[in-house]
Amino acid sequence: MNTSPRTTSAPPLLTLDEALTRLFGALGPLRATEELSTFDALGRVLAVDVSSTLDVPPADNTSMDGYAMRAADVPVPGTVLPVSQRIPAGVVGAALAPGTAARIFTGAQVPAGADAVVMQEQCTAEGNSVRVDTVPTAGQWIRRRGEDVRTRSVVLPAGTRLGPQGLGMAASVGVGVLQVARRPRVALFSTGDELAMPGEVLKPGAIYNSNRYTLRGLVESLGCACDDLGIVPDRLDATRAALRRAAEGNDLIVTCGGVSVGEEDHLKPAVQAEGRLDLWSIAIKPGKPLAFGEVRRCDGSSAWFIGLPGNPVSSFITFLLAVRPFLLRLQGATAVAPRPIVQRADFDWPRPDRRREFLRVRRNAQGGLDLYPNQSSGVLTSVVWADGLVDNPAGQAIKAGDPVGYLALAELLA
């Protein structure tokens, strides 16, 4: 009889792409939408296409202050034309009589009959006439009707996350109310009797709860409503009660730490008791452990659950790489993946990890990237100092001068 202890092999590491595929595969977008004033829709995700009901610009207009004329009326420099009318922006002028010019100002509609605008710096006013000091070509300095947007064209497709320029685009076609996805509601709590809040006296063995501030800021920066439940005591009953409370009225529950097999880590059995839980090991550094599951509500529906690693840099980066796209996809956003750009490494990284690495870097004045000297997952200073991450493939060493993939934190935090 074999009495040797049974051993279990560790589950295989998932790639980040495999983990995201699993997350997205379990996800259905929020069905609820709401109407918002275009003024109030910054950061929200469009639920329906925005189409134009007009041409933009709605008529030919001038892009310069100057004089509108027929190009054929100015065969040589120095031709003098009588000025027949003055057309400021917002005024529709009369049809231009042959052999005359119209004084016109930027944005004003070009009068019928005119086919060119000559900027005022190339003209000389002479009483009620103008001397044109250059020979114009037909079409110069004229913005054509519909050259930006055509009637019935889609200017902002559903799934667009609205930045300031998107709001301006909607306004330019006369849309004052937008149909957007409802804000996701995210519950957030921390577990750990060692955690203290800033302002409290730090007892021996205690640490300040930085992750609560970082994760709450990340949730709110995505336009989500954050239900901050604070710090939950290290007890199974308290953790289960917190999960039940978090599931009611929220779409997603986010925690950090507490899903290991330690006797004081109650989050794992609590989620399993209140719903279901998958523990994944992802082949990234920092941020290997990730928990995903559901917590049941009283009505039989469920809230999603994502448990992040506890080290501050790990939880920060894992949120950006996994939770951020999850929340954007939940709202129906089509663009959720960060877009790396090629930059020059001004550092050496001779001992790469077997996992895909996200190195904290900052652009320098020479157009390259500098590396923060301490890449530990507990060094929060590194992400404060950095303006981006190098997305380094598994096992790939870097030498100064090598091209690397750079992810701007400004994009990931937007």
PDB file of C-alpha atoms in Angstrom, residues 110-356:
ATOM      1  CA  VAL A 110     -19.162  82.124 -49.422  1.00  0.00           C
ATOM      2  CA  PRO A 111     -21.678  83.960 -51.651  1.00  0.00           C
ATOM      3  CA  ALA A 112     -23.085  82.242 -54.705  1.00  0.00           C
ATOM      4  CA  GLY A 113     -20.985  83.015 -57.759  1.00  0.00           C
ATOM      5  CA  ALA A 114     -17.674  83.288 -55.866  1.00  0.00           C
ATOM      6  CA  ASP A 115     -15.179  80.460 -56.328  1.00  0.00           C
ATOM      7  CA  ALA A 116     -12.101  81.748 -54.470  1.00  0.00           C
ATOM      8  CA  VAL A 117     -11.070  83.689 -51.385  1.00  0.00           C
ATOM      9  CA  VAL A 118      -7.906  85.789 -51.268  1.00  0.00           C
ATOM     10  CA  MET A 119      -6.569  86.443 -47.785  1.00  0.00           C
ATOM     11  CA  GLN A 120      -6.518  90.056 -46.700  1.00  0.00           C
ATOM     12  CA  GLU A 121      -2.712  90.070 -46.434  1.00  0.00           C
ATOM     13  CA  GLN A 122      -2.578  89.652 -50.238  1.00  0.00           C
ATOM     14  CA  CYS A 123      -5.016  92.489 -50.906  1.00  0.00           C
ATOM     15  CA  THR A 124      -4.938  96.289 -50.549  1.00  0.00           C
ATOM     16  CA  ALA A 125      -8.115  98.206 -49.731  1.00  0.00           C
ATOM     17  CA  GLU A 126      -8.580 101.293 -51.925  1.00  0.00           C
ATOM     18  CA  GLY A 127     -11.709 103.117 -50.813  1.00  0.00           C
ATOM     19  CA  ASN A 128     -14.702 101.110 -52.023  1.00  0.00           C
ATOM     20  CA  SER A 129     -12.463  98.819 -54.084  1.00  0.00           C
ATOM     21  CA  VAL A 130      -9.740  96.268 -53.444  1.00  0.00           C
ATOM     22  CA  ARG A 131      -6.493  95.655 -55.300  1.00  0.00           C
ATOM     23  CA  VAL A 132      -5.782  91.934 -55.493  1.00  0.00           C
ATOM     24  CA  ASP A 133      -2.004  91.450 -55.365  1.00  0.00           C
ATOM     25  CA  THR A 134      -1.995  87.771 -56.386  1.00  0.00           C
ATOM     26  CA  VAL A 135      -3.741  85.620 -58.971  1.00  0.00           C
ATOM     27  CA  PRO A 136      -6.168  83.291 -57.139  1.00  0.00           C
ATOM     28  CA  THR A 137      -6.960  79.719 -58.036  1.00  0.00           C
ATOM     29  CA  ALA A 138     -10.484  78.371 -57.952  1.00  0.00           C
ATOM     30  CA  GLY A 139     -11.332  76.814 -54.591  1.00  0.00           C
ATOM     31  CA  GLN A 140      -8.579  78.401 -52.513  1.00  0.00           C
ATOM     32  CA  TRP A 141      -9.364  79.067 -48.830  1.00  0.00           C
ATOM     33  CA  ILE A 142     -12.869  77.655 -49.220  1.00  0.00           C
ATOM     34  CA  ARG A 143     -14.128  74.899 -46.926  1.00  0.00           C
ATOM     35  CA  ARG A 144     -16.661  72.925 -48.931  1.00  0.00           C
ATOM     36  CA  ARG A 145     -20.110  71.954 -47.715  1.00  0.00           C
ATOM     37  CA  GLY A 146     -19.997  68.513 -46.095  1.00  0.00           C
ATOM     38  CA  GLU A 147     -16.229  68.160 -46.328  1.00  0.00           C
ATOM     39  CA  ASP A 148     -16.151  67.172 -42.631  1.00  0.00           C
ATOM     40  CA  VAL A 149     -19.456  65.315 -42.207  1.00  0.00           C
ATOM     41  CA  ARG A 150     -22.147  64.221 -44.628  1.00  0.00           C
ATOM     42  CA  THR A 151     -25.844  64.026 -43.760  1.00  0.00           C
ATOM     43  CA  ARG A 152     -26.848  60.609 -42.302  1.00  0.00           C
ATOM     44  CA  SER A 153     -23.256  59.523 -41.745  1.00  0.00           C
ATOM     45  CA  VAL A 154     -22.354  57.918 -38.397  1.00  0.00           C
ATOM     46  CA  VAL A 155     -19.977  60.269 -36.614  1.00  0.00           C
ATOM     47  CA  LEU A 156     -19.714  58.335 -33.323  1.00  0.00           C
ATOM     48  CA  PRO A 157     -20.482  54.593 -33.348  1.00  0.00           C
ATOM     49  CA  ALA A 158     -22.046  52.767 -30.412  1.00  0.00           C
ATOM     50  CA  GLY A 159     -19.320  51.570 -28.070  1.00  0.00           C
ATOM     51  CA  THR A 160     -17.352  54.810 -28.281  1.00  0.00           C
ATOM     52  CA  ARG A 161     -16.075  56.068 -24.944  1.00  0.00           C
ATOM     53  CA  LEU A 162     -16.662  59.788 -25.046  1.00  0.00           C
ATOM     54  CA  GLY A 163     -13.727  62.134 -24.629  1.00  0.00           C
ATOM     55  CA  PRO A 164     -13.927  65.927 -24.933  1.00  0.00           C
ATOM     56  CA  GLN A 165     -13.465  65.691 -28.702  1.00  0.00           C
ATOM     57  CA  GLY A 166     -16.340  63.212 -28.957  1.00  0.00           C
ATOM     58  CA  LEU A 167     -18.627  65.606 -27.098  1.00  0.00           C
ATOM     59  CA  GLY A 168     -17.604  68.335 -29.514  1.00  0.00           C
ATOM     60  CA  MET A 169     -18.317  66.044 -32.459  1.00  0.00           C
ATOM     61  CA  ALA A 170     -21.828  65.317 -31.169  1.00  0.00           C
ATOM     62  CA  ALA A 171     -22.448  69.014 -30.642  1.00  0.00           C
ATOM     63  CA  SER A 172     -21.180  69.842 -34.141  1.00  0.00           C
ATOM     64  CA  VAL A 173     -24.016  67.817 -35.669  1.00  0.00           C
ATOM     65  CA  GLY A 174     -26.590  69.306 -33.324  1.00  0.00           C
ATOM     66  CA  VAL A 175     -26.959  66.433 -30.845  1.00  0.00           C
ATOM     67  CA  GLY A 176     -27.665  67.783 -27.372  1.00  0.00           C
ATOM     68  CA  VAL A 177     -28.755  64.508 -25.716  1.00  0.00           C
ATOM     69  CA  LEU A 178     -26.856  61.212 -25.857  1.00  0.00           C
ATOM     70  CA  GLN A 179     -27.943  57.631 -25.105  1.00  0.00           C
ATOM     71  CA  VAL A 180     -25.197  56.044 -22.981  1.00  0.00           C
ATOM     72  CA  ALA A 181     -24.657  52.887 -20.967  1.00  0.00           C
ATOM     73  CA  ARG A 182     -25.512  53.081 -17.303  1.00  0.00           C
ATOM     74  CA  ARG A 183     -22.575  53.631 -14.972  1.00  0.00           C
ATOM     75  CA  PRO A 184     -21.267  50.316 -13.597  1.00  0.00           C
ATOM     76  CA  ARG A 185     -21.576  50.079  -9.828  1.00  0.00           C
ATOM     77  CA  VAL A 186     -18.466  48.669  -8.193  1.00  0.00           C
ATOM     78  CA  ALA A 187     -18.195  47.537  -4.574  1.00  0.00           C
ATOM     79  CA  LEU A 188     -14.749  47.708  -3.033  1.00  0.00           C
ATOM     80  CA  PHE A 189     -13.464  46.377   0.262  1.00  0.00           C
ATOM     81  CA  SER A 190     -10.243  45.265   1.891  1.00  0.00           C
ATOM     82  CA  THR A 191      -9.652  42.391   4.297  1.00  0.00           C
ATOM     83  CA  GLY A 192      -6.941  42.271   6.896  1.00  0.00           C
ATOM     84  CA  ASP A 193      -6.659  43.013  10.627  1.00  0.00           C
ATOM     85  CA  GLU A 194      -3.211  44.445   9.917  1.00  0.00           C
ATOM     86  CA  LEU A 195      -4.658  47.320   7.897  1.00  0.00           C
ATOM     87  CA  ALA A 196      -4.901  50.819   9.319  1.00  0.00           C
ATOM     88  CA  MET A 197      -6.226  54.026   7.831  1.00  0.00           C
ATOM     89  CA  PRO A 198      -4.079  57.139   7.376  1.00  0.00           C
ATOM     90  CA  GLY A 199      -4.428  59.354  10.426  1.00  0.00           C
ATOM     91  CA  GLU A 200      -4.584  56.412  12.807  1.00  0.00           C
ATOM     92  CA  VAL A 201      -1.676  55.466  15.036  1.00  0.00           C
ATOM     93  CA  LEU A 202       0.238  52.668  13.329  1.00  0.00           C
ATOM     94  CA  LYS A 203       0.466  49.771  15.757  1.00  0.00           C
ATOM     95  CA  PRO A 204       3.294  47.195  15.605  1.00  0.00           C
ATOM     96  CA  GLY A 205       2.734  44.849  12.682  1.00  0.00           C
ATOM     97  CA  ALA A 206       0.196  47.148  11.026  1.00  0.00           C
ATOM     98  CA  ILE A 207       0.396  48.873   7.635  1.00  0.00           C
ATOM     99  CA  TYR A 208      -1.565  51.695   6.100  1.00  0.00           C
ATOM    100  CA  ASN A 209      -4.201  50.662   3.573  1.00  0.00           C
ATOM    101  CA  SER A 210      -2.847  52.238   0.392  1.00  0.00           C
ATOM    102  CA  ASN A 211      -4.701  49.837  -1.910  1.00  0.00           C
ATOM    103  CA  ARG A 212      -8.064  51.189  -0.808  1.00  0.00           C
ATOM    104  CA  TYR A 213      -7.122  54.646  -2.058  1.00  0.00           C
ATOM    105  CA  THR A 214      -5.500  53.425  -5.272  1.00  0.00           C
ATOM    106  CA  LEU A 215      -8.336  51.108  -6.278  1.00  0.00           C
ATOM    107  CA  ARG A 216     -11.062  53.569  -5.375  1.00  0.00           C
ATOM    108  CA  GLY A 217      -9.320  56.189  -7.496  1.00  0.00           C
ATOM    109  CA  LEU A 218      -9.042  53.760 -10.401  1.00  0.00           C
ATOM    110  CA  VAL A 219     -12.723  52.812 -10.179  1.00  0.00           C
ATOM    111  CA  GLU A 220     -13.862  56.432 -10.082  1.00  0.00           C
ATOM    112  CA  SER A 221     -11.482  57.472 -12.883  1.00  0.00           C
ATOM    113  CA  LEU A 222     -13.408  55.076 -15.157  1.00  0.00           C
ATOM    114  CA  GLY A 223     -16.657  56.873 -14.399  1.00  0.00           C
ATOM    115  CA  CYS A 224     -18.011  54.064 -12.229  1.00  0.00           C
ATOM    116  CA  ALA A 225     -19.967  54.502  -9.034  1.00  0.00           C
ATOM    117  CA  CYS A 226     -17.845  53.189  -6.160  1.00  0.00           C
ATOM    118  CA  ASP A 227     -19.457  51.596  -3.098  1.00  0.00           C
ATOM    119  CA  ASP A 228     -16.529  51.676  -0.661  1.00  0.00           C
ATOM    120  CA  LEU A 229     -17.193  49.191   2.155  1.00  0.00           C
ATOM    121  CA  GLY A 230     -13.916  49.887   3.932  1.00  0.00           C
ATOM    122  CA  ILE A 231     -11.920  47.272   5.832  1.00  0.00           C
ATOM    123  CA  VAL A 232     -13.568  43.948   6.717  1.00  0.00           C
ATOM    124  CA  PRO A 233     -12.352  42.035   9.800  1.00  0.00           C
ATOM    125  CA  ASP A 234     -10.448  38.789   9.264  1.00  0.00           C
ATOM    126  CA  ARG A 235     -13.383  36.534  10.100  1.00  0.00           C
ATOM    127  CA  LEU A 236     -15.285  34.216   7.806  1.00  0.00           C
ATOM    128  CA  ASP A 237     -18.706  35.405   8.990  1.00  0.00           C
ATOM    129  CA  ALA A 238     -17.750  39.073   8.526  1.00  0.00           C
ATOM    130  CA  THR A 239     -16.332  38.385   5.072  1.00  0.00           C
ATOM    131  CA  ARG A 240     -19.442  36.520   3.954  1.00  0.00           C
ATOM    132  CA  ALA A 241     -21.653  39.319   5.270  1.00  0.00           C
ATOM    133  CA  ALA A 242     -19.558  41.892   3.399  1.00  0.00           C
ATOM    134  CA  LEU A 243     -19.897  39.911   0.164  1.00  0.00           C
ATOM    135  CA  ARG A 244     -23.664  39.690   0.536  1.00  0.00           C
ATOM    136  CA  ARG A 245     -23.850  43.412   1.215  1.00  0.00           C
ATOM    137  CA  ALA A 246     -21.566  44.190  -1.748  1.00  0.00           C
ATOM    138  CA  ALA A 247     -23.541  42.031  -4.183  1.00  0.00           C
ATOM    139  CA  GLU A 248     -26.806  43.879  -3.574  1.00  0.00           C
ATOM    140  CA  GLY A 249     -27.009  46.871  -5.891  1.00  0.00           C
ATOM    141  CA  ASN A 250     -23.554  46.459  -7.454  1.00  0.00           C
ATOM    142  CA  ASP A 251     -22.393  44.938 -10.717  1.00  0.00           C
ATOM    143  CA  LEU A 252     -18.847  44.054  -9.682  1.00  0.00           C
ATOM    144  CA  ILE A 253     -17.049  43.404  -6.391  1.00  0.00           C
ATOM    145  CA  VAL A 254     -13.310  44.149  -6.323  1.00  0.00           C
ATOM    146  CA  THR A 255     -10.996  43.111  -3.489  1.00  0.00           C
ATOM    147  CA  CYS A 256      -7.256  42.834  -3.087  1.00  0.00           C
ATOM    148  CA  GLY A 257      -5.368  40.087  -1.269  1.00  0.00           C
ATOM    149  CA  GLY A 258      -6.887  37.422   0.951  1.00  0.00           C
ATOM    150  CA  VAL A 259      -7.357  34.565  -1.525  1.00  0.00           C
ATOM    151  CA  SER A 260      -4.384  32.418  -0.500  1.00  0.00           C
ATOM    152  CA  VAL A 261      -4.600  29.278   1.630  1.00  0.00           C
ATOM    153  CA  GLY A 262      -3.569  30.889   4.905  1.00  0.00           C
ATOM    154  CA  GLU A 263      -5.720  30.249   7.957  1.00  0.00           C
ATOM    155  CA  GLU A 264      -6.543  33.957   8.245  1.00  0.00           C
ATOM    156  CA  ASP A 265      -7.399  34.374   4.550  1.00  0.00           C
ATOM    157  CA  HIS A 266     -11.160  33.979   4.588  1.00  0.00           C
ATOM    158  CA  LEU A 267     -12.033  35.548   1.247  1.00  0.00           C
ATOM    159  CA  LYS A 268     -11.612  32.371  -0.796  1.00  0.00           C
ATOM    160  CA  PRO A 269     -13.985  30.173   1.266  1.00  0.00           C
ATOM    161  CA  ALA A 270     -16.365  33.113   1.691  1.00  0.00           C
ATOM    162  CA  VAL A 271     -16.750  33.633  -2.071  1.00  0.00           C
ATOM    163  CA  GLN A 272     -17.095  29.879  -2.600  1.00  0.00           C
ATOM    164  CA  ALA A 273     -19.860  29.772   0.022  1.00  0.00           C
ATOM    165  CA  GLU A 274     -21.690  32.795  -1.402  1.00  0.00           C
ATOM    166  CA  GLY A 275     -21.253  31.974  -5.087  1.00  0.00           C
ATOM    167  CA  ARG A 276     -18.450  30.510  -7.164  1.00  0.00           C
ATOM    168  CA  LEU A 277     -14.733  31.202  -7.501  1.00  0.00           C
ATOM    169  CA  ASP A 278     -11.984  30.437  -9.996  1.00  0.00           C
ATOM    170  CA  LEU A 279      -8.365  30.999  -8.981  1.00  0.00           C
ATOM    171  CA  TRP A 280      -6.088  31.773 -11.886  1.00  0.00           C
ATOM    172  CA  SER A 281      -2.351  32.116 -12.115  1.00  0.00           C
ATOM    173  CA  ILE A 282      -1.561  34.567 -14.903  1.00  0.00           C
ATOM    174  CA  ALA A 283       1.825  34.618 -16.593  1.00  0.00           C
ATOM    175  CA  ILE A 284       2.536  38.276 -15.879  1.00  0.00           C
ATOM    176  CA  LYS A 285       4.852  40.049 -13.500  1.00  0.00           C
ATOM    177  CA  PRO A 286       3.861  41.764 -11.300  1.00  0.00           C
ATOM    178  CA  GLY A 287       0.383  40.407 -10.684  1.00  0.00           C
ATOM    179  CA  LYS A 288       0.385  36.611 -10.985  1.00  0.00           C
ATOM    180  CA  PRO A 289      -2.701  35.669  -8.891  1.00  0.00           C
ATOM    181  CA  LEU A 290      -6.195  36.668 -10.017  1.00  0.00           C
ATOM    182  CA  ALA A 291      -9.526  35.432  -8.687  1.00  0.00           C
ATOM    183  CA  PHE A 292     -12.731  35.626 -10.705  1.00  0.00           C
ATOM    184  CA  GLY A 293     -16.224  34.516  -9.869  1.00  0.00           C
ATOM    185  CA  GLU A 294     -19.735  35.523  -8.852  1.00  0.00           C
ATOM    186  CA  VAL A 295     -21.540  36.314  -5.623  1.00  0.00           C
ATOM    187  CA  ARG A 296     -25.246  35.489  -5.439  1.00  0.00           C
ATOM    188  CA  ARG A 297     -27.868  38.093  -4.644  1.00  0.00           C
ATOM    189  CA  CYS A 298     -31.089  37.495  -2.739  1.00  0.00           C
ATOM    190  CA  ASP A 299     -33.114  37.475  -5.963  1.00  0.00           C
ATOM    191  CA  GLY A 300     -30.986  34.705  -7.499  1.00  0.00           C
ATOM    192  CA  SER A 301     -28.968  36.947  -9.800  1.00  0.00           C
ATOM    193  CA  SER A 302     -25.258  37.505  -9.244  1.00  0.00           C
ATOM    194  CA  ALA A 303     -22.631  40.216  -9.022  1.00  0.00           C
ATOM    195  CA  TRP A 304     -19.254  39.617 -10.625  1.00  0.00           C
ATOM    196  CA  PHE A 305     -16.245  39.205  -8.353  1.00  0.00           C
ATOM    197  CA  ILE A 306     -12.591  39.953  -9.139  1.00  0.00           C
ATOM    198  CA  GLY A 307      -9.940  39.434  -6.472  1.00  0.00           C
ATOM    199  CA  LEU A 308      -6.634  41.170  -7.074  1.00  0.00           C
ATOM    200  CA  PRO A 309      -3.212  40.419  -5.562  1.00  0.00           C
ATOM    201  CA  GLY A 310      -2.386  42.301  -2.392  1.00  0.00           C
ATOM    202  CA  ASN A 311       0.969  43.906  -3.231  1.00  0.00           C
ATOM    203  CA  PRO A 312       0.291  47.533  -4.160  1.00  0.00           C
ATOM    204  CA  VAL A 313       2.022  47.542  -7.554  1.00  0.00           C
ATOM    205  CA  SER A 314       0.534  44.149  -8.424  1.00  0.00           C
ATOM    206  CA  SER A 315      -3.003  45.280  -7.627  1.00  0.00           C
ATOM    207  CA  PHE A 316      -2.492  48.554  -9.528  1.00  0.00           C
ATOM    208  CA  ILE A 317      -1.180  46.902 -12.693  1.00  0.00           C
ATOM    209  CA  THR A 318      -3.616  43.977 -12.583  1.00  0.00           C
ATOM    210  CA  PHE A 319      -6.495  46.429 -12.291  1.00  0.00           C
ATOM    211  CA  LEU A 320      -5.274  48.294 -15.379  1.00  0.00           C
ATOM    212  CA  LEU A 321      -4.761  45.118 -17.397  1.00  0.00           C
ATOM    213  CA  ALA A 322      -7.813  43.109 -16.319  1.00  0.00           C
ATOM    214  CA  VAL A 323     -10.409  45.099 -14.354  1.00  0.00           C
ATOM    215  CA  ARG A 324     -10.287  48.213 -16.536  1.00  0.00           C
ATOM    216  CA  PRO A 325     -11.067  46.340 -19.783  1.00  0.00           C
ATOM    217  CA  PHE A 326     -13.707  44.287 -17.929  1.00  0.00           C
ATOM    218  CA  LEU A 327     -15.516  47.444 -16.807  1.00  0.00           C
ATOM    219  CA  LEU A 328     -15.221  49.075 -20.222  1.00  0.00           C
ATOM    220  CA  ARG A 329     -16.542  45.949 -21.960  1.00  0.00           C
ATOM    221  CA  LEU A 330     -19.369  45.813 -19.393  1.00  0.00           C
ATOM    222  CA  GLN A 331     -20.452  49.212 -20.720  1.00  0.00           C
ATOM    223  CA  GLY A 332     -20.224  48.019 -24.324  1.00  0.00           C
ATOM    224  CA  ALA A 333     -16.992  49.827 -25.170  1.00  0.00           C
ATOM    225  CA  THR A 334     -15.290  48.481 -28.280  1.00  0.00           C
ATOM    226  CA  ALA A 335     -11.762  49.762 -27.589  1.00  0.00           C
ATOM    227  CA  VAL A 336     -10.587  48.269 -24.288  1.00  0.00           C
ATOM    228  CA  ALA A 337      -7.012  47.089 -24.907  1.00  0.00           C
ATOM    229  CA  PRO A 338      -4.046  49.399 -24.328  1.00  0.00           C
ATOM    230  CA  ARG A 339      -2.093  50.305 -27.466  1.00  0.00           C
ATOM    231  CA  PRO A 340       1.693  49.925 -27.144  1.00  0.00           C
ATOM    232  CA  ILE A 341       3.952  52.218 -29.129  1.00  0.00           C
ATOM    233  CA  VAL A 342       7.554  51.465 -30.007  1.00  0.00           C
ATOM    234  CA  GLN A 343      10.117  53.394 -27.970  1.00  0.00           C
ATOM    235  CA  ARG A 344      13.854  53.097 -27.386  1.00  0.00           C
ATOM    236  CA  ALA A 345      15.060  51.507 -24.156  1.00  0.00           C
ATOM    237  CA  ASP A 346      17.850  53.493 -22.509  1.00  0.00           C
ATOM    238  CA  PHE A 347      18.484  50.731 -19.994  1.00  0.00           C
ATOM    239  CA  ASP A 348      19.602  47.108 -19.767  1.00  0.00           C
ATOM    240  CA  TRP A 349      17.357  44.298 -18.512  1.00  0.00           C
ATOM    241  CA  PRO A 350      19.648  41.269 -18.692  1.00  0.00           C
ATOM    242  CA  ARG A 351      17.683  38.792 -16.539  1.00  0.00           C
ATOM    243  CA  PRO A 352      14.105  38.643 -17.804  1.00  0.00           C
ATOM    244  CA  ASP A 353      11.435  36.622 -16.065  1.00  0.00           C
ATOM    245  CA  ARG A 354       9.755  33.599 -17.618  1.00  0.00           C
ATOM    246  CA  ARG A 355       6.507  35.569 -17.362  1.00  0.00           C
ATOM    247  CA  ARG A 356       5.443  38.573 -19.427  1.00  0.00           C
TER     248      ARG A 356
END
